Short mmCIF file of N, CA, C and O in Angstrom, two decimals:
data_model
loop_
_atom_site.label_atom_id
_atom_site.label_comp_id
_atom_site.label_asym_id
_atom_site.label_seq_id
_atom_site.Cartn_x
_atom_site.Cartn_y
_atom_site.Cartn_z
N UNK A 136 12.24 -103.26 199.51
CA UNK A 136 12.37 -104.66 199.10
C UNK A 136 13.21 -105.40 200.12
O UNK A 136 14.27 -104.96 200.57
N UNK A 137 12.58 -106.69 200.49
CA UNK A 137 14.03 -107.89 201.61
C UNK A 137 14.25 -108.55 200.63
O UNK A 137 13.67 -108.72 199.56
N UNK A 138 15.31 -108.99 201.14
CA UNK A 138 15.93 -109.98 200.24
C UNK A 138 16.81 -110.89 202.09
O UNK A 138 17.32 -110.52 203.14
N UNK A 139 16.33 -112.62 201.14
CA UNK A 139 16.67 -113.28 202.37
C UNK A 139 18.34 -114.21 201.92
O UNK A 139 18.32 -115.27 201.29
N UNK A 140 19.01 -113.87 202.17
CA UNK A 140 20.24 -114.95 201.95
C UNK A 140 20.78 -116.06 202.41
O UNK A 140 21.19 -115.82 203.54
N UNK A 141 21.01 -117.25 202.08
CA UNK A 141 21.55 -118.25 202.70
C UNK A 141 22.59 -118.78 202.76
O UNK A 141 23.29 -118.41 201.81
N UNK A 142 23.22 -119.69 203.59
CA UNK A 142 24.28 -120.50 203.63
C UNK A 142 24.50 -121.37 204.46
O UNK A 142 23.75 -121.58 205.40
N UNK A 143 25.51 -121.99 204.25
CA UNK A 143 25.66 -123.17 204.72
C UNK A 143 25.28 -124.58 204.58
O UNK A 143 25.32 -125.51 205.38
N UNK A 144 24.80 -124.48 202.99
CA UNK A 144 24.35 -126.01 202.64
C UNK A 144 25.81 -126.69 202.34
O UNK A 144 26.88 -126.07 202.38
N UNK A 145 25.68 -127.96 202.06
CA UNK A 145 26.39 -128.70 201.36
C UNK A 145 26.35 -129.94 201.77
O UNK A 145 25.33 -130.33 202.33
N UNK A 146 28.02 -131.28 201.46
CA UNK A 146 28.03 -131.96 201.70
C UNK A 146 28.25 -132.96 202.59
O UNK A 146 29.46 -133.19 202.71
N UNK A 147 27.33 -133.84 203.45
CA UNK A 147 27.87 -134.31 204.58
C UNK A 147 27.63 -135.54 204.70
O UNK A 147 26.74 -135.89 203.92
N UNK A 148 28.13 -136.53 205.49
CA UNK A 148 28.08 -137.72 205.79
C UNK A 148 27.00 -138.21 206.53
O UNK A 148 26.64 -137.33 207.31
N UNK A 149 26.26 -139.33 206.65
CA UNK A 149 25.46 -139.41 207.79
C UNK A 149 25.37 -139.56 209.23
O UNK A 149 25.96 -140.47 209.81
N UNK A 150 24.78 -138.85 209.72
CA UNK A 150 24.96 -138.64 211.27
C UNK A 150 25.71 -137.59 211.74
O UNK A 150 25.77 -137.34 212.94
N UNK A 151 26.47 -136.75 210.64
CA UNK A 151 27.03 -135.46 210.67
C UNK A 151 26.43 -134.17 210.78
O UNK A 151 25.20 -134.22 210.88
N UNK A 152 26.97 -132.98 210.78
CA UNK A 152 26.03 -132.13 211.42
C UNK A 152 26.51 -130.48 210.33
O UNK A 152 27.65 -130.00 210.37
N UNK A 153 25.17 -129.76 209.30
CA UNK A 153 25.91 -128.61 209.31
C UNK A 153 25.08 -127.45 210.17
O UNK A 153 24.50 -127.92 211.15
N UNK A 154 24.98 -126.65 210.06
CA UNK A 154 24.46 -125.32 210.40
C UNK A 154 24.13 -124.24 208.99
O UNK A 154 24.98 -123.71 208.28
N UNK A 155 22.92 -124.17 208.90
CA UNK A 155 22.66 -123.05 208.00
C UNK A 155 22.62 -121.75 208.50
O UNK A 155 22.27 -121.55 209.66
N UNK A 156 23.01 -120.65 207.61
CA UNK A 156 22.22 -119.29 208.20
C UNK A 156 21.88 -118.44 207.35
O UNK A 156 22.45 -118.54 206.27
N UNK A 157 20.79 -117.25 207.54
CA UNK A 157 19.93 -116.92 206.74
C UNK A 157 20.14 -115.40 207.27
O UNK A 157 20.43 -115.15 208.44
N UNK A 158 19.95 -114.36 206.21
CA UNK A 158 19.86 -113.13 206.61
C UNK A 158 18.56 -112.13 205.83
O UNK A 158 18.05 -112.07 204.71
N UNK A 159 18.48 -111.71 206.62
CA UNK A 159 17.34 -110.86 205.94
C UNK A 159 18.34 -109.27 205.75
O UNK A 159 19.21 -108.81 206.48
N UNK A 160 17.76 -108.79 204.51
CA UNK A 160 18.10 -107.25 204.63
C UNK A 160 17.40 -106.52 203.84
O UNK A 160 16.50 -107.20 203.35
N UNK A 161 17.37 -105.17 203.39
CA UNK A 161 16.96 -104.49 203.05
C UNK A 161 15.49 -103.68 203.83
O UNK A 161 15.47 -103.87 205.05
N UNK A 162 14.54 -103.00 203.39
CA UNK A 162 13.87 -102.17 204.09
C UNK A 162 13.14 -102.49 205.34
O UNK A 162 11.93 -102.50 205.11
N UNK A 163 13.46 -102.78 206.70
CA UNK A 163 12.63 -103.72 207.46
C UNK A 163 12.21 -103.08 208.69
O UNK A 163 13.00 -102.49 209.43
N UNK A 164 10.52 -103.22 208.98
CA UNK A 164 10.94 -102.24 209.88
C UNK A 164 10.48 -103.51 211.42
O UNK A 164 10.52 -103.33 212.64
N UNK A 165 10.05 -104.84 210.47
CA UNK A 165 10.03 -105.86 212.04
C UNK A 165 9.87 -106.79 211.00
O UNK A 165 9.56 -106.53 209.83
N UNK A 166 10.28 -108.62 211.83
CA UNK A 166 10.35 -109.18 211.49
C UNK A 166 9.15 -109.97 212.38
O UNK A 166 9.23 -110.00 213.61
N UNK A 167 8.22 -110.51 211.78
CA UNK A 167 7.28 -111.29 212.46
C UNK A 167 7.68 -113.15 213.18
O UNK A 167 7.60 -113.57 214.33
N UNK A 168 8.08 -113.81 211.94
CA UNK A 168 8.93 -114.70 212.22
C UNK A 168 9.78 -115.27 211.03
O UNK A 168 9.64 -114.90 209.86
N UNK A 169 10.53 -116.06 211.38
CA UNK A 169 11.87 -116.38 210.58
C UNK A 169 11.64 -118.06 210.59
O UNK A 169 11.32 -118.74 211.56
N UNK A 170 11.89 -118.51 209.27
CA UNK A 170 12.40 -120.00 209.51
C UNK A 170 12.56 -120.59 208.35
O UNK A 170 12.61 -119.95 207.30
N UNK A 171 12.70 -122.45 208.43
CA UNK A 171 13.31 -122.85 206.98
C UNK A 171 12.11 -124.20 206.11
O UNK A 171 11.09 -124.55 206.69
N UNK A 172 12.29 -124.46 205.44
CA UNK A 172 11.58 -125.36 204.55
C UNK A 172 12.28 -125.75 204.18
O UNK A 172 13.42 -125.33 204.01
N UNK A 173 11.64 -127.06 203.81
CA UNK A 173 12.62 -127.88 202.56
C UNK A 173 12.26 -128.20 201.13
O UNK A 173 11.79 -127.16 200.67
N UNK A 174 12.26 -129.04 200.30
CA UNK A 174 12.11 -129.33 199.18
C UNK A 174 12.70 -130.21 198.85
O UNK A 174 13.88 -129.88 198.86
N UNK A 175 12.51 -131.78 198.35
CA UNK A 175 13.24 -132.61 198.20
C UNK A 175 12.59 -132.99 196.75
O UNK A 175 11.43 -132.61 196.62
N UNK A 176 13.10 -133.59 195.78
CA UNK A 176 12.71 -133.90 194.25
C UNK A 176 11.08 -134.89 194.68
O UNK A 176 10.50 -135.74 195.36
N UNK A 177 11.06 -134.23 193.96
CA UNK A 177 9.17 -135.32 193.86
C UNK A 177 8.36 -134.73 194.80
O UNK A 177 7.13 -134.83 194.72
N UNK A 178 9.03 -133.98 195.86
CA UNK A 178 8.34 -133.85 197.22
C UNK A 178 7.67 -132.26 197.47
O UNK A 178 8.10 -131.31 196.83
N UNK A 179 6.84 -132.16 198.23
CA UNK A 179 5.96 -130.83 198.18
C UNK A 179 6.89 -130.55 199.27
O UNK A 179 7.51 -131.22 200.09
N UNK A 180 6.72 -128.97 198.89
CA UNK A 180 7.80 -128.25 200.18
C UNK A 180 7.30 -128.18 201.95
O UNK A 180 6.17 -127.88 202.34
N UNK A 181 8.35 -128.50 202.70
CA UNK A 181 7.74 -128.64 204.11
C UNK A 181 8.00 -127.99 204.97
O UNK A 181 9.23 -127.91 205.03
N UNK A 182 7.43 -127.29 205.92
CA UNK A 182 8.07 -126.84 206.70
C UNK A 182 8.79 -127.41 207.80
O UNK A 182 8.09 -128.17 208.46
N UNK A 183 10.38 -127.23 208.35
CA UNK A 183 11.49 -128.08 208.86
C UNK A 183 11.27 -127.46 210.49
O UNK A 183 11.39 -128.27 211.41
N UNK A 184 11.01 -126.20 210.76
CA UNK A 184 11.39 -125.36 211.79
C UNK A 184 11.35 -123.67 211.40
O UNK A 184 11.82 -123.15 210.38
N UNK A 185 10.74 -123.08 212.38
CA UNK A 185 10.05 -121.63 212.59
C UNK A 185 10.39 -121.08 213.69
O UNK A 185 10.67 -121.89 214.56
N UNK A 186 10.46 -119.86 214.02
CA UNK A 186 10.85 -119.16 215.21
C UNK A 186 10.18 -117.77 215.30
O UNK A 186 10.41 -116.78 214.60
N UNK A 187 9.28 -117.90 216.33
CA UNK A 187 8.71 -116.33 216.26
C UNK A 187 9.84 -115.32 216.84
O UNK A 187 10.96 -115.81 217.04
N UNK A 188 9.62 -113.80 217.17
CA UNK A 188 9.99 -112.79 217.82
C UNK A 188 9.78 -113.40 218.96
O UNK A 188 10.76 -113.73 219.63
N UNK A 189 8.72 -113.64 219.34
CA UNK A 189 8.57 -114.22 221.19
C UNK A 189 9.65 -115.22 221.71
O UNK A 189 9.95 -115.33 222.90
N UNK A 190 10.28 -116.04 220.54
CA UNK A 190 10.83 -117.43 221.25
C UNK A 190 10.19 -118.51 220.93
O UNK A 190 10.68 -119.64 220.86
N UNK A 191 9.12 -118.22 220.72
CA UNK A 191 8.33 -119.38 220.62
C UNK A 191 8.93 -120.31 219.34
O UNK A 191 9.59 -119.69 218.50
N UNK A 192 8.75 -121.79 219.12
CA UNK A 192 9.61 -122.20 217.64
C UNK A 192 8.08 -123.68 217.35
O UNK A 192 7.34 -124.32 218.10
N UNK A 193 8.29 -123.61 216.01
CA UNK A 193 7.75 -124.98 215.95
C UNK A 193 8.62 -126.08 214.66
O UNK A 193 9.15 -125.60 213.65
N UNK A 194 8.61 -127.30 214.92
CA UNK A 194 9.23 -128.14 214.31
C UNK A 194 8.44 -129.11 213.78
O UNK A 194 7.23 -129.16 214.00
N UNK A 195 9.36 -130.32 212.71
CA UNK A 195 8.54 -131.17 211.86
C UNK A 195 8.99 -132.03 212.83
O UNK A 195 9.96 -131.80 213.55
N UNK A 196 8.28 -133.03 212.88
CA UNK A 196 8.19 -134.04 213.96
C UNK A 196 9.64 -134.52 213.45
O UNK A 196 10.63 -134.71 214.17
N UNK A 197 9.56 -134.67 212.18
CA UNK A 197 11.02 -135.73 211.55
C UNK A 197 12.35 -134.80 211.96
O UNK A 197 13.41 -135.41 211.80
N UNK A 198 12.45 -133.64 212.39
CA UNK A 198 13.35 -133.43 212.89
C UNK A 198 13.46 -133.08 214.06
O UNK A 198 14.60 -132.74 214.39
N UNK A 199 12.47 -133.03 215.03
CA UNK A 199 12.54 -132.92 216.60
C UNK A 199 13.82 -133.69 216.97
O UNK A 199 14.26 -134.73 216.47
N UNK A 200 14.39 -132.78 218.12
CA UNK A 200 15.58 -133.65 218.91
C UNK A 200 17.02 -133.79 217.76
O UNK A 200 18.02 -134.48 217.91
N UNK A 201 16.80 -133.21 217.02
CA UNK A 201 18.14 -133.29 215.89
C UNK A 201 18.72 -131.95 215.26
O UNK A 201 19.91 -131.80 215.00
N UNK A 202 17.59 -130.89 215.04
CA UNK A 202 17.72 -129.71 214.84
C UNK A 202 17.08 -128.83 215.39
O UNK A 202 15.87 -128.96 215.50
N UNK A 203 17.74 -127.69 215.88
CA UNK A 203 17.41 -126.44 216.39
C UNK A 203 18.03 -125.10 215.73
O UNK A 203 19.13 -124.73 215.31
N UNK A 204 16.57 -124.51 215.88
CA UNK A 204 16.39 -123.16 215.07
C UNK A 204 16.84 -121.85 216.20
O UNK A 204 16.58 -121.96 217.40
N UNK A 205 17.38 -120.91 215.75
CA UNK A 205 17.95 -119.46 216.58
C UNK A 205 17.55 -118.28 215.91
O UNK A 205 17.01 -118.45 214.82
N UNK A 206 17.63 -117.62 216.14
CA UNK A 206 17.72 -116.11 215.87
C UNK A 206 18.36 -115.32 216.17
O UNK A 206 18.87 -115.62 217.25
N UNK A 207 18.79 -114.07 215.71
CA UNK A 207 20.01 -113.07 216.11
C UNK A 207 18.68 -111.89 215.38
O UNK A 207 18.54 -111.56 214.20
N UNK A 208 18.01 -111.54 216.40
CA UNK A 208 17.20 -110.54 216.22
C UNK A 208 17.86 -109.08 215.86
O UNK A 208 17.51 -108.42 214.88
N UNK A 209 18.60 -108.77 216.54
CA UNK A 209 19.23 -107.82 216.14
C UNK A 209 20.03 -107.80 214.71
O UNK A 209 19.99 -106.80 214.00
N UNK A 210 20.74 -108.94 214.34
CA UNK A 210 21.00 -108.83 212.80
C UNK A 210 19.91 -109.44 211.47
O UNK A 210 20.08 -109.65 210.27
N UNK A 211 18.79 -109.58 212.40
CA UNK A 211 17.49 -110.10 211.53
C UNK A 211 18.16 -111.57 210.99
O UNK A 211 17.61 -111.76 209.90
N UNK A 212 18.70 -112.22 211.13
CA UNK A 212 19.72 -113.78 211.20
C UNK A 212 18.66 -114.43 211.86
O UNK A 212 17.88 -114.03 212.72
N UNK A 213 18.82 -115.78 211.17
CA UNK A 213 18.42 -117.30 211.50
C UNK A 213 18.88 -118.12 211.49
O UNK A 213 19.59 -118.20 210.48
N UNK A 214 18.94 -119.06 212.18
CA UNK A 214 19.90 -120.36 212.04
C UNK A 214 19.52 -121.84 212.32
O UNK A 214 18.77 -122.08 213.26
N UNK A 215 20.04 -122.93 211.49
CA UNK A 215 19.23 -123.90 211.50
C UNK A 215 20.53 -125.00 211.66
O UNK A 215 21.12 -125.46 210.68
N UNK A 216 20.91 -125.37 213.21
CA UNK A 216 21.69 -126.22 213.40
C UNK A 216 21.29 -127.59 212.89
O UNK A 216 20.21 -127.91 213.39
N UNK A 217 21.71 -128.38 212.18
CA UNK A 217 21.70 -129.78 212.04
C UNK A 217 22.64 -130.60 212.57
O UNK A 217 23.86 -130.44 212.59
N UNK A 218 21.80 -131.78 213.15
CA UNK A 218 22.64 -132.76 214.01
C UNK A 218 22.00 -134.02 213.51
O UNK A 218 20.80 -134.16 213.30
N UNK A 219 23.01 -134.99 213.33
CA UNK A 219 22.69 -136.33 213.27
C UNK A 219 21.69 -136.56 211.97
O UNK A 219 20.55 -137.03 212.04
N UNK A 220 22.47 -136.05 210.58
CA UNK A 220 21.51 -135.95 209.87
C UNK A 220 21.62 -137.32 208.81
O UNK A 220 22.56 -138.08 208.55
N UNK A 221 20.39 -137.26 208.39
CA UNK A 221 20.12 -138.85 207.93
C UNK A 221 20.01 -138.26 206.16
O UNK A 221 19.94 -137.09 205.79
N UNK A 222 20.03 -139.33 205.43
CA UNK A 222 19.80 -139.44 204.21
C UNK A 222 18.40 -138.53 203.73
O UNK A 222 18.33 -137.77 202.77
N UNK A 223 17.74 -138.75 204.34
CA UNK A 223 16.41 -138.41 204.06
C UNK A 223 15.99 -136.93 204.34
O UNK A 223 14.84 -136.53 204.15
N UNK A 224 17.03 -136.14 204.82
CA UNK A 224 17.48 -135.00 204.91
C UNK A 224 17.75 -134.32 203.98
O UNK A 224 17.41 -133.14 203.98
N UNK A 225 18.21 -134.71 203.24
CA UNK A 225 18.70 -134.12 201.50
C UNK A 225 17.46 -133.44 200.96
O UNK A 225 16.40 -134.03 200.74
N UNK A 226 17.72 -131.97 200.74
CA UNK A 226 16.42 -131.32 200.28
C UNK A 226 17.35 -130.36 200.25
O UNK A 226 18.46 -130.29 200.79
N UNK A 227 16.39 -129.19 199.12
CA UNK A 227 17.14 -127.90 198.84
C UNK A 227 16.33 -127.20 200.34
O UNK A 227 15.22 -127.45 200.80
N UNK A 228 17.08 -126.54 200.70
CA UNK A 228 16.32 -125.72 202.04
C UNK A 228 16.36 -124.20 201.75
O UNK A 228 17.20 -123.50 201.19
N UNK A 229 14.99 -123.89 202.39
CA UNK A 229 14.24 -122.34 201.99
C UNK A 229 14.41 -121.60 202.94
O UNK A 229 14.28 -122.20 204.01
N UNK A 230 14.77 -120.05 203.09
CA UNK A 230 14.58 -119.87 204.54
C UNK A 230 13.31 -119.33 204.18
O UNK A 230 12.83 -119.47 203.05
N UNK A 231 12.64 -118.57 205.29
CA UNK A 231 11.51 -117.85 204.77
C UNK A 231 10.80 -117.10 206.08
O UNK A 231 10.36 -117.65 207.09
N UNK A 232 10.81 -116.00 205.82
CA UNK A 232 10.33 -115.12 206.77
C UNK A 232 8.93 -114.09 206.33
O UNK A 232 8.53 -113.78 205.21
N UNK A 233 8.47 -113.79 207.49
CA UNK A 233 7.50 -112.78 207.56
C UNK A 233 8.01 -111.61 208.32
O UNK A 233 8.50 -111.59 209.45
N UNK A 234 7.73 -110.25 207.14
CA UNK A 234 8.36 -109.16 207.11
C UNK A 234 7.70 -107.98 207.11
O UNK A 234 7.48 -107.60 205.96
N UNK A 235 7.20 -107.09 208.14
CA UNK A 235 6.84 -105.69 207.90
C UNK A 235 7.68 -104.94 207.52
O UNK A 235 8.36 -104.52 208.45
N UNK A 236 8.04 -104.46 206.24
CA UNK A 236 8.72 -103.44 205.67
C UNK A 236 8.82 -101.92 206.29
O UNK A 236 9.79 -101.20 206.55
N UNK A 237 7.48 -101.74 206.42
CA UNK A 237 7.12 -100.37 207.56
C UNK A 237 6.16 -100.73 208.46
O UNK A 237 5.47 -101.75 208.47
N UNK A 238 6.16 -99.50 209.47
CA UNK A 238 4.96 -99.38 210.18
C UNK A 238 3.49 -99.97 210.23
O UNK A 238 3.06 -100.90 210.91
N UNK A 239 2.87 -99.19 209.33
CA UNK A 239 2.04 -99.99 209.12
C UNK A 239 1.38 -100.69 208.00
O UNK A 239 0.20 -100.79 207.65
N UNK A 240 2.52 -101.15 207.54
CA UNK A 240 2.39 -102.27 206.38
C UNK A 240 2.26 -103.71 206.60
O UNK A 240 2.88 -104.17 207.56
N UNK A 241 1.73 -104.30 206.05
CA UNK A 241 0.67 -105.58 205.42
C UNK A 241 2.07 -106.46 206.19
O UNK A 241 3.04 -105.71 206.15
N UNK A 242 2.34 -107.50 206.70
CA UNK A 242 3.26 -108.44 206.33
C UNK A 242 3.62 -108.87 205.18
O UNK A 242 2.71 -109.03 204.36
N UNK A 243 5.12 -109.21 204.73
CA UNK A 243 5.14 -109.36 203.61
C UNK A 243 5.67 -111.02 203.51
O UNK A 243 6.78 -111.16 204.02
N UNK A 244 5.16 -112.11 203.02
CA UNK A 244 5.94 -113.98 202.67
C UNK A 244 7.38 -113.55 202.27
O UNK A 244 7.08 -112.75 201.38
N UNK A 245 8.33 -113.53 202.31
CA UNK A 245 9.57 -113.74 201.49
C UNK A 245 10.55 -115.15 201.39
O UNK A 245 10.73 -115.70 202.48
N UNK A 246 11.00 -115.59 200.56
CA UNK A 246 11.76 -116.59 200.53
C UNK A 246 13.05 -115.82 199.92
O UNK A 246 13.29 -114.81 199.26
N UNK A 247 13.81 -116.96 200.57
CA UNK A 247 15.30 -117.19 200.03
C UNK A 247 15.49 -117.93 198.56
O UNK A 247 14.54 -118.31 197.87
N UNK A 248 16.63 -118.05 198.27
CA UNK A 248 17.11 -118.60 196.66
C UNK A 248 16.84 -120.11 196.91
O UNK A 248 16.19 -120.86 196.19
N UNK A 249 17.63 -120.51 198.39
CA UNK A 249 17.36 -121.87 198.83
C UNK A 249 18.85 -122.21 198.57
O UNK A 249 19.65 -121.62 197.84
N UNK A 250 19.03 -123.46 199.44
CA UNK A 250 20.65 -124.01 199.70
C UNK A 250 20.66 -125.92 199.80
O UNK A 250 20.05 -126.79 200.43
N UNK A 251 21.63 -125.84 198.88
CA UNK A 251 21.45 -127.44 198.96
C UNK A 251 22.15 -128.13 199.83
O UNK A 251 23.31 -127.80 200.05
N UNK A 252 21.41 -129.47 200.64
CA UNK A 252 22.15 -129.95 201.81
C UNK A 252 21.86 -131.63 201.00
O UNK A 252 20.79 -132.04 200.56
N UNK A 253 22.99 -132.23 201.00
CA UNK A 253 23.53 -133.51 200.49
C UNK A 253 23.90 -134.58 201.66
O UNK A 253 24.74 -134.41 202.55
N UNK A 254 23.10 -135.69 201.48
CA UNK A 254 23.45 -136.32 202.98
C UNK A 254 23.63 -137.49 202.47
O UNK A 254 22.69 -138.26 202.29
N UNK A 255 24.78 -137.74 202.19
CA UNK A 255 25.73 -139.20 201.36
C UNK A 255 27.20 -139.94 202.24
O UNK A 255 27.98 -139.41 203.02
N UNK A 256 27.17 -140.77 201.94
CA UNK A 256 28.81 -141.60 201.93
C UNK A 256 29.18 -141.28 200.81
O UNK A 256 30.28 -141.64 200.39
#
């Protein structure tokens, strides 16, 4: 079983900046790719930013140039710097990875509990 953990939501001002991070653990034997979603009330969940094993990353246009995604491959870790964040930012955020448990097993979807990020005066 993975289990993905998060942190680093909370409360911030606008144009302020936090950093999330995400861990994967339990039985893993590769991680395909790592990244986060959001969820805002009323709103269908989106994807924010992704990061393969290669490096490769992809982003939501609405946050190009404001946030960048990392990895710490070796501790199966993700990270989702926020910069210059606007109101419209406020969403519970997902991490969510793709996970071979073993060898040659299926990939597995996993999500996180999710972390709330508040973007107020």
């Amino acid at each position: 079983q993975v289990q993905l953990v998060e942190s680093g939501g909370g409360l911030v001002q606008p144009g302020g900046s936090l950093r999330l991070s995400c861990a994967a653990s339990g039985v893993i034997f590769s991680i395909y790719s790592m990244g986060w979603y959001r969820q805002a009330p009323g709103n269908q969940r989106e994807l924010v930013a992704n990061m393969y094993t290669s490096g490769s990353t992809n982003y939501a246009d609405s946050v190009k140039g404001r946030f960048t995604i990392s990895r710490d491959n070796a501790k199966n870790t993700v990270y989702l710097q926020m910069s210059n964040l606007k109101p419209e930012d406020a969403a519970v955020y997902y991490c969510n990875a793709d996970v071979k448990p073993y060898r040659g097993s299926d990939p597995m979807h996993v999500w996180g509990q999710g972390t709330q990020v508040t973007v107020s005066s």
